[in-house]
Amino acid sequence: MECRGCGIEVGDAHRAALSPARGRAGGDADPGGRSDAGDRARRDGRADADATAAGVPGRLAGRGIGVVRLCADVGGSFIDIAAFDGDARILWRRKTATPVGDWAAFVAAFADAVQAVPCDSVSIATAGLVDPTSGKVTSANIPCIDGRALARDLSAALAQPVRVVNDADAFVLAEAAMGVGQGHERVFGIILGTGVGGGLVERGRIVSGAGGIGGEWGHGQVIHASPVAANAMPVFPCGCGRHGCLDTIGSARGLERLHRFLHGVDADSIAITRGAEAGNAKAYATVAWFCDLIGGSIAMLLHAVSATIVPVGGGLANATGLIAALDARVRANLLTPVATPVVVPGRLGDEAGLIGAFVAGK
């Protein structure tokens, strides 16, 4: 099938994956953000953050809880903090705004949690690279921790052992341990959100790589300008300072850039993915090209690292039709035929970062 007006061929795999019968983008996701892990935690007795007794959450007061680990998912907007028992059950949870430019307030957010929930250790998943040698964090969107040996400094402030991991690595750890990656020796997880991220877990352990950038597949130029046809390819500038990185086209923002490049109109990623599933020709062509552009790269990664499952996180993970089309494109590029889906939405939803921090701290 060729898209009317844009000349892009849409194959059977794309057509089947994006058929309206699959429902609109995100239609299979619970609108409340619930997940299997979340349901389990609620059944096992998540504490009400406001229910306290002598400063200790009510559901914990007087209970013979063993090891309690405080885990946090730190993003540019919020710090999501939860207390886990030794069986990975969430006992208490609190979300607070991230004081991105104030180190003292950042420490206070954790000190308040430690005071509310006496714990044995703290484990954090955070946006940004974590150098495995120095422990220093590189985080453009949280200036107060940028360049800081976060685990060391926070441990000194809290008088608690602290472990820090990259949030994409935490996502993959969580899915490998308790999500769609269970039973797989190597799991390569990808984040398709505001940007492109990823991580590799082998036998339950993060492959950090040199400088802590293992699994970061979004950077390095993969799209080059044509020497004979100007503007034939979308070579966009990247936040890393280069041009044509996968990060510029493989994210939700990248999908929007491709749509503008192809059709000269603006649309957000939700409208594009829903339009594609509804049969809109322009949206359909954008999603098909998106899958073509990044599907081959994912297939090459799988060949290189021998991963057998690719859980997807980030906003585009909710676009089930797009993920199915991407999976079809990836499997079409694999040298060894695979009959079952390889690229699949993550299962743990908004608790993946917390669960990954818990697994990393074990």
mmCIF file of C-alpha atoms in Angstrom:
data_model
loop_
_atom_site.group_PDB
_atom_site.id
_atom_site.type_symbol
_atom_site.label_atom_id
_atom_site.label_comp_id
_atom_site.label_asym_id
_atom_site.label_seq_id
_atom_site.Cartn_x
_atom_site.Cartn_y
_atom_site.Cartn_z
ATOM 1 C CA MET A 1 0.000 0.000 0.000
ATOM 2 C CA GLU A 2 1.382 3.437 -0.896
ATOM 3 C CA CYS A 3 0.481 6.527 1.072
ATOM 4 C CA ARG A 4 -1.480 8.924 -1.096
ATOM 5 C CA GLY A 5 0.419 12.125 -1.701
ATOM 6 C CA CYS A 6 3.726 11.108 -0.095
ATOM 7 C CA GLY A 7 4.903 8.087 -2.081
ATOM 8 C CA ILE A 8 5.873 5.952 0.924
ATOM 9 C CA GLU A 9 5.227 2.256 0.617
ATOM 10 C CA VAL A 10 3.389 0.752 3.600
ATOM 11 C CA GLY A 11 3.919 -3.003 3.858
ATOM 12 C CA ASP A 12 1.634 -5.777 5.052
ATOM 13 C CA ALA A 13 3.338 -5.932 8.458
ATOM 14 C CA HIS A 14 2.663 -2.245 9.075
ATOM 15 C CA ARG A 15 -0.874 -2.535 7.779
ATOM 16 C CA ALA A 16 -1.709 -5.505 10.011
ATOM 17 C CA ALA A 17 -0.124 -4.016 13.110
ATOM 18 C CA LEU A 18 -1.832 -0.665 12.676
ATOM 19 C CA SER A 19 -5.264 -2.010 11.787
ATOM 20 C CA PRO A 20 -8.143 -0.331 13.662
ATOM 21 C CA ALA A 21 -9.056 -3.720 15.159
ATOM 22 C CA ARG A 22 -6.141 -3.300 17.554
ATOM 23 C CA GLY A 23 -7.738 -0.258 19.098
ATOM 24 C CA ARG A 24 -6.431 3.258 19.429
ATOM 25 C CA ALA A 25 -2.963 4.066 20.688
ATOM 26 C CA GLY A 26 -2.727 3.339 24.355
ATOM 27 C CA GLY A 27 -6.122 1.696 24.307
ATOM 28 C CA ASP A 28 -4.790 -1.389 26.045
ATOM 29 C CA ALA A 29 -3.180 0.653 28.800
ATOM 30 C CA ASP A 30 -5.139 1.330 31.969
ATOM 31 C CA PRO A 31 -5.957 5.067 31.953
ATOM 32 C CA GLY A 32 -5.208 5.200 35.653
ATOM 33 C CA GLY A 33 -1.676 3.994 35.087
ATOM 34 C CA ARG A 34 -2.258 0.739 36.972
ATOM 35 C CA SER A 35 -0.036 -2.235 36.327
ATOM 36 C CA ASP A 36 0.278 -5.828 37.444
ATOM 37 C CA ALA A 37 2.994 -4.762 39.858
ATOM 38 C CA GLY A 38 0.814 -1.947 41.133
ATOM 39 C CA ASP A 39 -2.142 -4.258 41.680
ATOM 40 C CA ARG A 40 0.106 -6.675 43.547
ATOM 41 C CA ALA A 41 1.396 -3.904 45.777
ATOM 42 C CA ARG A 42 -2.117 -2.683 46.511
ATOM 43 C CA ARG A 43 -3.301 -6.197 47.357
ATOM 44 C CA ASP A 44 -0.320 -6.685 49.647
ATOM 45 C CA GLY A 45 -1.107 -3.543 51.559
ATOM 46 C CA ARG A 46 0.275 -0.251 50.309
ATOM 47 C CA ALA A 47 0.257 2.293 53.102
ATOM 48 C CA ASP A 48 -1.615 5.553 52.823
ATOM 49 C CA ALA A 49 1.041 8.278 52.708
ATOM 50 C CA ASP A 50 -1.089 10.424 55.014
ATOM 51 C CA ALA A 51 -1.809 7.702 57.570
ATOM 52 C CA THR A 52 0.881 8.040 60.207
ATOM 53 C CA ALA A 53 1.470 6.959 63.761
ATOM 54 C CA ALA A 54 4.282 8.672 65.638
ATOM 55 C CA GLY A 55 5.774 9.709 62.293
ATOM 56 C CA VAL A 56 5.642 6.190 60.860
ATOM 57 C CA PRO A 57 3.083 5.346 58.124
ATOM 58 C CA GLY A 58 0.096 3.717 59.766
ATOM 59 C CA ARG A 59 0.316 0.386 57.931
ATOM 60 C CA LEU A 60 3.947 0.022 59.108
ATOM 61 C CA ALA A 61 3.494 1.078 62.719
ATOM 62 C CA GLY A 62 3.713 -1.885 65.061
ATOM 63 C CA ARG A 63 4.334 -4.402 62.258
ATOM 64 C CA GLY A 64 7.212 -6.827 62.355
ATOM 65 C CA ILE A 65 8.615 -5.678 59.028
ATOM 66 C CA GLY A 66 12.056 -7.045 58.215
ATOM 67 C CA VAL A 67 14.296 -5.307 55.709
ATOM 68 C CA VAL A 68 12.806 -2.036 54.488
ATOM 69 C CA ARG A 69 14.512 -0.427 51.505
ATOM 70 C CA LEU A 70 13.649 3.101 50.481
ATOM 71 C CA CYS A 71 13.600 3.364 46.684
ATOM 72 C CA ALA A 72 13.154 6.431 44.510
ATOM 73 C CA ASP A 73 12.594 7.269 40.861
ATOM 74 C CA VAL A 74 14.011 10.762 40.338
ATOM 75 C CA GLY A 75 12.903 12.689 37.269
ATOM 76 C CA GLY A 76 13.004 16.297 36.187
ATOM 77 C CA SER A 77 9.482 16.939 37.486
ATOM 78 C CA PHE A 78 8.915 14.562 40.406
ATOM 79 C CA ILE A 79 10.666 12.361 42.944
ATOM 80 C CA ASP A 80 8.624 9.185 43.425
ATOM 81 C CA ILE A 81 9.677 7.507 46.697
ATOM 82 C CA ALA A 82 8.460 4.165 48.034
ATOM 83 C CA ALA A 83 9.329 1.789 50.860
ATOM 84 C CA PHE A 84 9.720 -1.867 49.892
ATOM 85 C CA ASP A 85 9.898 -4.878 52.151
ATOM 86 C CA GLY A 86 12.274 -7.738 51.369
ATOM 87 C CA ASP A 87 9.663 -9.417 49.151
ATOM 88 C CA ALA A 88 9.395 -6.394 46.836
ATOM 89 C CA ARG A 89 6.040 -5.306 48.216
ATOM 90 C CA ILE A 90 5.402 -1.572 48.300
ATOM 91 C CA LEU A 91 4.485 -0.584 51.850
ATOM 92 C CA TRP A 92 4.401 3.185 51.507
ATOM 93 C CA ARG A 93 4.703 5.685 48.672
ATOM 94 C CA ARG A 94 5.022 9.436 48.265
ATOM 95 C CA LYS A 95 5.516 11.738 45.273
ATOM 96 C CA THR A 96 7.027 15.202 45.597
ATOM 97 C CA ALA A 97 8.181 17.890 43.177
ATOM 98 C CA THR A 98 11.867 17.658 42.248
ATOM 99 C CA PRO A 99 13.832 20.679 43.544
ATOM 100 C CA VAL A 100 15.996 20.623 40.437
ATOM 101 C CA GLY A 101 18.258 23.525 41.400
ATOM 102 C CA ASP A 102 18.433 23.162 45.192
ATOM 103 C CA TRP A 103 20.711 20.482 46.652
ATOM 104 C CA ALA A 104 19.614 21.158 50.248
ATOM 105 C CA ALA A 105 15.952 20.720 49.303
ATOM 106 C CA PHE A 106 16.843 17.584 47.324
ATOM 107 C CA VAL A 107 18.499 16.069 50.411
ATOM 108 C CA ALA A 108 15.563 17.174 52.564
ATOM 109 C CA ALA A 109 13.109 15.256 50.365
ATOM 110 C CA PHE A 110 14.990 12.058 51.164
ATOM 111 C CA ALA A 111 15.647 12.949 54.801
ATOM 112 C CA ASP A 112 11.909 13.444 55.343
ATOM 113 C CA ALA A 113 11.213 10.031 53.814
ATOM 114 C CA VAL A 114 13.905 8.329 55.908
ATOM 115 C CA GLN A 115 12.436 9.931 59.025
ATOM 116 C CA ALA A 116 8.930 8.778 58.086
ATOM 117 C CA VAL A 117 10.006 5.255 57.171
ATOM 118 C CA PRO A 118 13.012 3.862 59.044
ATOM 119 C CA CYS A 119 14.959 1.876 56.463
ATOM 120 C CA ASP A 120 18.125 -0.139 55.983
ATOM 121 C CA SER A 121 19.258 1.452 52.721
ATOM 122 C CA VAL A 122 18.315 3.843 49.929
ATOM 123 C CA SER A 123 18.313 3.005 46.223
ATOM 124 C CA ILE A 124 17.720 5.611 43.511
ATOM 125 C CA ALA A 125 16.974 5.524 39.794
ATOM 126 C CA THR A 126 17.687 8.889 38.220
ATOM 127 C CA ALA A 127 17.672 10.574 34.849
ATOM 128 C CA GLY A 128 21.241 11.031 33.646
ATOM 129 C CA LEU A 129 24.417 9.028 33.214
ATOM 130 C CA VAL A 130 26.059 7.485 36.270
ATOM 131 C CA ASP A 131 29.811 6.964 35.944
ATOM 132 C CA PRO A 132 30.562 3.489 37.345
ATOM 133 C CA THR A 133 34.043 4.537 38.513
ATOM 134 C CA SER A 134 33.572 7.973 40.055
ATOM 135 C CA GLY A 135 29.867 7.711 40.821
ATOM 136 C CA LYS A 136 29.348 11.165 39.330
ATOM 137 C CA VAL A 137 26.011 11.878 37.699
ATOM 138 C CA THR A 138 25.621 13.812 34.459
ATOM 139 C CA SER A 139 22.098 15.224 34.489
ATOM 140 C CA ALA A 140 21.127 18.187 32.348
ATOM 141 C CA ASN A 141 17.574 18.452 33.701
ATOM 142 C CA ILE A 142 18.466 18.203 37.427
ATOM 143 C CA PRO A 143 21.282 20.751 37.897
ATOM 144 C CA CYS A 144 21.646 20.218 41.650
ATOM 145 C CA ILE A 145 22.959 16.668 41.120
ATOM 146 C CA ASP A 146 24.854 17.307 37.878
ATOM 147 C CA GLY A 147 28.547 16.546 38.355
ATOM 148 C CA ARG A 148 27.968 15.287 41.885
ATOM 149 C CA ALA A 149 28.927 11.856 43.237
ATOM 150 C CA LEU A 150 25.303 11.411 44.222
ATOM 151 C CA ALA A 151 25.513 8.110 46.087
ATOM 152 C CA ARG A 152 28.475 9.292 48.173
ATOM 153 C CA ASP A 153 27.077 12.726 48.980
ATOM 154 C CA LEU A 154 23.546 11.571 49.742
ATOM 155 C CA SER A 155 24.847 8.687 51.840
ATOM 156 C CA ALA A 156 26.852 11.132 53.946
ATOM 157 C CA ALA A 157 23.838 13.400 54.386
ATOM 158 C CA LEU A 158 21.430 10.593 55.321
ATOM 159 C CA ALA A 159 23.847 8.317 57.200
ATOM 160 C CA GLN A 160 22.463 5.495 55.056
ATOM 161 C CA PRO A 161 23.953 3.287 52.338
ATOM 162 C CA VAL A 162 22.839 4.711 48.967
ATOM 163 C CA ARG A 163 22.902 3.085 45.523
ATOM 164 C CA VAL A 164 22.296 5.138 42.350
ATOM 165 C CA VAL A 165 21.483 3.788 38.880
ATOM 166 C CA ASN A 166 20.425 5.338 35.591
ATOM 167 C CA ASP A 167 16.646 5.345 35.156
ATOM 168 C CA ALA A 168 16.726 3.508 31.815
ATOM 169 C CA ASP A 169 18.887 0.800 33.386
ATOM 170 C CA ALA A 170 16.404 0.617 36.262
ATOM 171 C CA PHE A 171 13.543 0.153 33.795
ATOM 172 C CA VAL A 172 15.301 -2.767 32.119
ATOM 173 C CA LEU A 173 16.303 -4.322 35.459
ATOM 174 C CA ALA A 174 12.685 -4.196 36.593
ATOM 175 C CA GLU A 175 11.298 -5.720 33.409
ATOM 176 C CA ALA A 176 14.000 -8.414 33.442
ATOM 177 C CA ALA A 177 13.270 -9.351 37.042
ATOM 178 C CA MET A 178 9.503 -8.952 37.313
ATOM 179 C CA GLY A 179 8.136 -7.958 33.922
ATOM 180 C CA VAL A 180 8.150 -9.099 30.310
ATOM 181 C CA GLY A 181 11.838 -10.027 30.431
ATOM 182 C CA GLN A 182 11.457 -12.785 33.007
ATOM 183 C CA GLY A 183 13.105 -15.984 31.789
ATOM 184 C CA HIS A 184 15.319 -14.223 29.227
ATOM 185 C CA GLU A 185 19.093 -14.333 29.686
ATOM 186 C CA ARG A 186 19.660 -11.005 27.920
ATOM 187 C CA VAL A 187 17.138 -8.187 27.908
ATOM 188 C CA PHE A 188 17.654 -5.012 25.890
ATOM 189 C CA GLY A 189 15.144 -2.406 27.011
ATOM 190 C CA ILE A 190 14.432 0.787 25.117
ATOM 191 C CA ILE A 191 12.864 4.074 26.161
ATOM 192 C CA LEU A 192 10.832 5.896 23.516
ATOM 193 C CA GLY A 193 9.699 9.059 25.253
ATOM 194 C CA THR A 194 10.914 12.639 25.127
ATOM 195 C CA GLY A 195 14.192 11.129 23.937
ATOM 196 C CA VAL A 196 15.632 7.698 23.190
ATOM 197 C CA GLY A 197 17.291 5.662 25.931
ATOM 198 C CA GLY A 198 18.042 2.076 26.723
ATOM 199 C CA GLY A 199 19.870 -0.477 28.775
ATOM 200 C CA LEU A 200 21.162 -4.020 28.609
ATOM 201 C CA VAL A 201 20.714 -6.582 31.382
ATOM 202 C CA GLU A 202 22.514 -9.915 31.250
ATOM 203 C CA ARG A 203 21.670 -12.619 33.783
ATOM 204 C CA GLY A 204 20.043 -10.046 36.024
ATOM 205 C CA ARG A 205 22.942 -7.579 35.998
ATOM 206 C CA ILE A 206 23.272 -4.198 34.282
ATOM 207 C CA VAL A 207 25.914 -4.006 31.559
ATOM 208 C CA SER A 208 27.218 -0.528 32.413
ATOM 209 C CA GLY A 209 29.981 -0.271 29.827
ATOM 210 C CA ALA A 210 32.714 2.348 29.706
ATOM 211 C CA GLY A 211 31.618 5.567 31.381
ATOM 212 C CA GLY A 212 28.229 4.082 32.268
ATOM 213 C CA ILE A 213 26.833 4.457 28.746
ATOM 214 C CA GLY A 214 26.108 0.787 28.068
ATOM 215 C CA GLY A 215 22.769 0.456 26.280
ATOM 216 C CA GLU A 216 22.595 4.127 25.262
ATOM 217 C CA TRP A 217 21.722 3.573 21.616
ATOM 218 C CA GLY A 218 20.246 6.986 20.796
ATOM 219 C CA HIS A 219 23.418 8.905 19.936
ATOM 220 C CA GLY A 220 25.855 8.791 17.049
ATOM 221 C CA GLN A 221 24.914 9.909 13.548
ATOM 222 C CA VAL A 222 22.828 7.373 11.648
ATOM 223 C CA ILE A 223 21.127 9.701 9.150
ATOM 224 C CA HIS A 224 23.228 11.686 6.693
ATOM 225 C CA ALA A 225 22.260 14.285 4.136
ATOM 226 C CA SER A 226 22.085 13.073 0.557
ATOM 227 C CA PRO A 227 24.966 14.410 -1.577
ATOM 228 C CA VAL A 228 22.672 14.672 -4.620
ATOM 229 C CA ALA A 229 19.204 15.426 -3.258
ATOM 230 C CA ALA A 230 19.018 18.270 -0.773
ATOM 231 C CA ASN A 231 16.553 17.814 2.105
ATOM 232 C CA ALA A 232 15.793 14.229 1.059
ATOM 233 C CA MET A 233 16.474 12.936 4.565
ATOM 234 C CA PRO A 234 15.551 14.395 7.972
ATOM 235 C CA VAL A 235 18.952 15.321 9.454
ATOM 236 C CA PHE A 236 17.879 17.094 12.630
ATOM 237 C CA PRO A 237 20.190 18.677 15.233
ATOM 238 C CA CYS A 238 20.511 16.662 18.440
ATOM 239 C CA GLY A 239 20.798 17.858 22.015
ATOM 240 C CA CYS A 240 24.167 16.092 22.269
ATOM 241 C CA GLY A 241 25.619 18.578 19.750
ATOM 242 C CA ARG A 242 25.616 16.240 16.751
ATOM 243 C CA HIS A 243 23.180 15.918 13.857
ATOM 244 C CA GLY A 244 21.209 12.942 12.593
ATOM 245 C CA CYS A 245 21.261 10.925 15.824
ATOM 246 C CA LEU A 246 18.625 8.262 16.340
ATOM 247 C CA ASP A 247 17.453 10.295 19.331
ATOM 248 C CA THR A 248 16.185 12.983 16.937
ATOM 249 C CA ILE A 249 13.765 10.648 15.141
ATOM 250 C CA GLY A 250 13.169 7.656 17.433
ATOM 251 C CA SER A 251 11.357 9.415 20.260
ATOM 252 C CA ALA A 252 7.860 10.827 20.596
ATOM 253 C CA ARG A 253 9.295 14.202 19.576
ATOM 254 C CA GLY A 254 11.057 12.471 16.701
ATOM 255 C CA LEU A 255 7.771 11.042 15.459
ATOM 256 C CA GLU A 256 6.381 14.569 15.432
ATOM 257 C CA ARG A 257 9.439 15.871 13.544
ATOM 258 C CA LEU A 258 9.047 13.152 10.919
ATOM 259 C CA HIS A 259 5.379 14.025 10.484
ATOM 260 C CA ARG A 260 6.229 17.689 9.962
ATOM 261 C CA PHE A 261 9.055 16.769 7.567
ATOM 262 C CA LEU A 262 6.790 14.526 5.477
ATOM 263 C CA HIS A 263 3.578 16.507 5.448
ATOM 264 C CA GLY A 264 4.392 20.084 6.488
ATOM 265 C CA VAL A 265 1.898 20.052 9.353
ATOM 266 C CA ASP A 266 2.274 19.800 13.121
ATOM 267 C CA ALA A 267 0.633 17.048 15.174
ATOM 268 C CA ASP A 268 1.482 15.545 18.538
ATOM 269 C CA SER A 269 2.558 11.923 18.890
ATOM 270 C CA ILE A 270 -0.771 10.812 20.364
ATOM 271 C CA ALA A 271 -2.716 12.274 17.436
ATOM 272 C CA ILE A 272 -0.295 10.673 14.965
ATOM 273 C CA THR A 273 -0.463 7.173 16.452
ATOM 274 C CA ARG A 274 -4.224 7.292 16.888
ATOM 275 C CA GLY A 275 -4.618 8.625 13.368
ATOM 276 C CA ALA A 276 -2.476 5.809 11.982
ATOM 277 C CA GLU A 277 -4.618 3.184 13.691
ATOM 278 C CA ALA A 278 -7.764 4.902 12.428
ATOM 279 C CA GLY A 279 -6.467 4.690 8.852
ATOM 280 C CA ASN A 280 -5.402 8.298 8.277
ATOM 281 C CA ALA A 281 -3.016 8.052 5.310
ATOM 282 C CA LYS A 282 -0.574 10.742 6.425
ATOM 283 C CA ALA A 283 -0.328 9.496 9.999
ATOM 284 C CA TYR A 284 -0.048 5.941 8.678
ATOM 285 C CA ALA A 285 2.896 6.897 6.477
ATOM 286 C CA THR A 286 4.644 8.701 9.334
ATOM 287 C CA VAL A 287 4.396 5.696 11.656
ATOM 288 C CA ALA A 288 5.496 3.320 8.897
ATOM 289 C CA TRP A 289 8.584 5.417 8.151
ATOM 290 C CA PHE A 290 9.339 5.762 11.867
ATOM 291 C CA CYS A 291 9.300 1.961 12.191
ATOM 292 C CA ASP A 292 11.493 1.569 9.100
ATOM 293 C CA LEU A 293 14.054 4.076 10.375
ATOM 294 C CA ILE A 294 14.535 2.614 13.848
ATOM 295 C CA GLY A 295 13.502 -1.008 13.288
ATOM 296 C CA GLY A 296 16.720 -1.875 11.473
ATOM 297 C CA SER A 297 18.818 -0.314 14.233
ATOM 298 C CA ILE A 298 17.070 -2.393 16.887
ATOM 299 C CA ALA A 299 17.583 -5.550 14.823
ATOM 300 C CA MET A 300 21.307 -4.804 14.531
ATOM 301 C CA LEU A 301 21.519 -4.315 18.294
ATOM 302 C CA LEU A 302 19.840 -7.660 18.879
ATOM 303 C CA HIS A 303 22.300 -9.354 16.541
ATOM 304 C CA ALA A 304 25.211 -7.716 18.384
ATOM 305 C CA VAL A 305 24.162 -8.428 21.982
ATOM 306 C CA SER A 306 22.018 -11.559 21.459
ATOM 307 C CA ALA A 307 19.102 -10.167 23.455
ATOM 308 C CA THR A 308 15.843 -12.056 22.951
ATOM 309 C CA ILE A 309 13.295 -9.544 24.255
ATOM 310 C CA VAL A 310 12.960 -5.760 24.011
ATOM 311 C CA PRO A 311 10.617 -4.197 26.579
ATOM 312 C CA VAL A 312 9.605 -0.656 25.650
ATOM 313 C CA GLY A 313 9.121 2.177 28.125
ATOM 314 C CA GLY A 314 8.338 5.850 27.716
ATOM 315 C CA GLY A 315 5.246 7.499 26.314
ATOM 316 C CA LEU A 316 5.230 5.610 23.006
ATOM 317 C CA ALA A 317 5.005 2.297 24.887
ATOM 318 C CA ASN A 318 1.291 3.086 25.268
ATOM 319 C CA ALA A 319 0.864 3.262 21.474
ATOM 320 C CA THR A 320 0.197 -0.452 21.103
ATOM 321 C CA GLY A 321 -0.331 -0.325 17.348
ATOM 322 C CA LEU A 322 2.963 1.476 16.778
ATOM 323 C CA ILE A 323 4.836 -0.995 19.011
ATOM 324 C CA ALA A 324 3.301 -3.939 17.140
ATOM 325 C CA ALA A 325 4.316 -2.390 13.807
ATOM 326 C CA LEU A 326 7.820 -1.742 15.125
ATOM 327 C CA ASP A 327 8.078 -5.338 16.323
ATOM 328 C CA ALA A 328 7.068 -6.578 12.876
ATOM 329 C CA ARG A 329 9.747 -4.389 11.292
ATOM 330 C CA VAL A 330 12.426 -5.575 13.713
ATOM 331 C CA ARG A 331 11.609 -9.248 13.187
ATOM 332 C CA ALA A 332 11.642 -8.746 9.421
ATOM 333 C CA ASN A 333 15.259 -7.569 9.789
ATOM 334 C CA LEU A 334 16.472 -10.416 12.007
ATOM 335 C CA LEU A 335 18.695 -13.036 10.396
ATOM 336 C CA THR A 336 17.034 -15.808 12.387
ATOM 337 C CA PRO A 337 13.225 -15.951 12.058
ATOM 338 C CA VAL A 338 11.325 -15.371 15.305
ATOM 339 C CA ALA A 339 7.675 -16.392 15.518
ATOM 340 C CA THR A 340 6.684 -14.507 18.664
ATOM 341 C CA PRO A 341 6.851 -10.773 19.462
ATOM 342 C CA VAL A 342 10.258 -9.433 20.444
ATOM 343 C CA VAL A 343 9.545 -5.710 20.875
ATOM 344 C CA VAL A 344 6.770 -5.408 23.458
ATOM 345 C CA PRO A 345 5.436 -2.767 25.865
ATOM 346 C CA GLY A 346 6.836 -3.017 29.371
ATOM 347 C CA ARG A 347 4.502 -4.535 31.939
ATOM 348 C CA LEU A 348 5.316 -2.567 35.089
ATOM 349 C CA GLY A 349 4.081 0.881 34.120
ATOM 350 C CA ASP A 350 4.981 3.821 36.326
ATOM 351 C CA GLU A 351 6.419 1.521 39.001
ATOM 352 C CA ALA A 352 9.242 0.228 36.785
ATOM 353 C CA GLY A 353 11.725 2.852 37.993
ATOM 354 C CA LEU A 354 10.985 2.106 41.640
ATOM 355 C CA ILE A 355 11.150 -1.649 41.122
ATOM 356 C CA GLY A 356 14.385 -1.287 39.157
ATOM 357 C CA ALA A 357 15.895 0.738 41.989
ATOM 358 C CA PHE A 358 14.835 -2.013 44.389
ATOM 359 C CA VAL A 359 16.428 -4.725 42.246
ATOM 360 C CA ALA A 360 19.620 -2.674 41.836
ATOM 361 C CA GLY A 361 19.912 -2.253 45.589
ATOM 362 C CA LYS A 362 19.606 -5.953 46.417
#
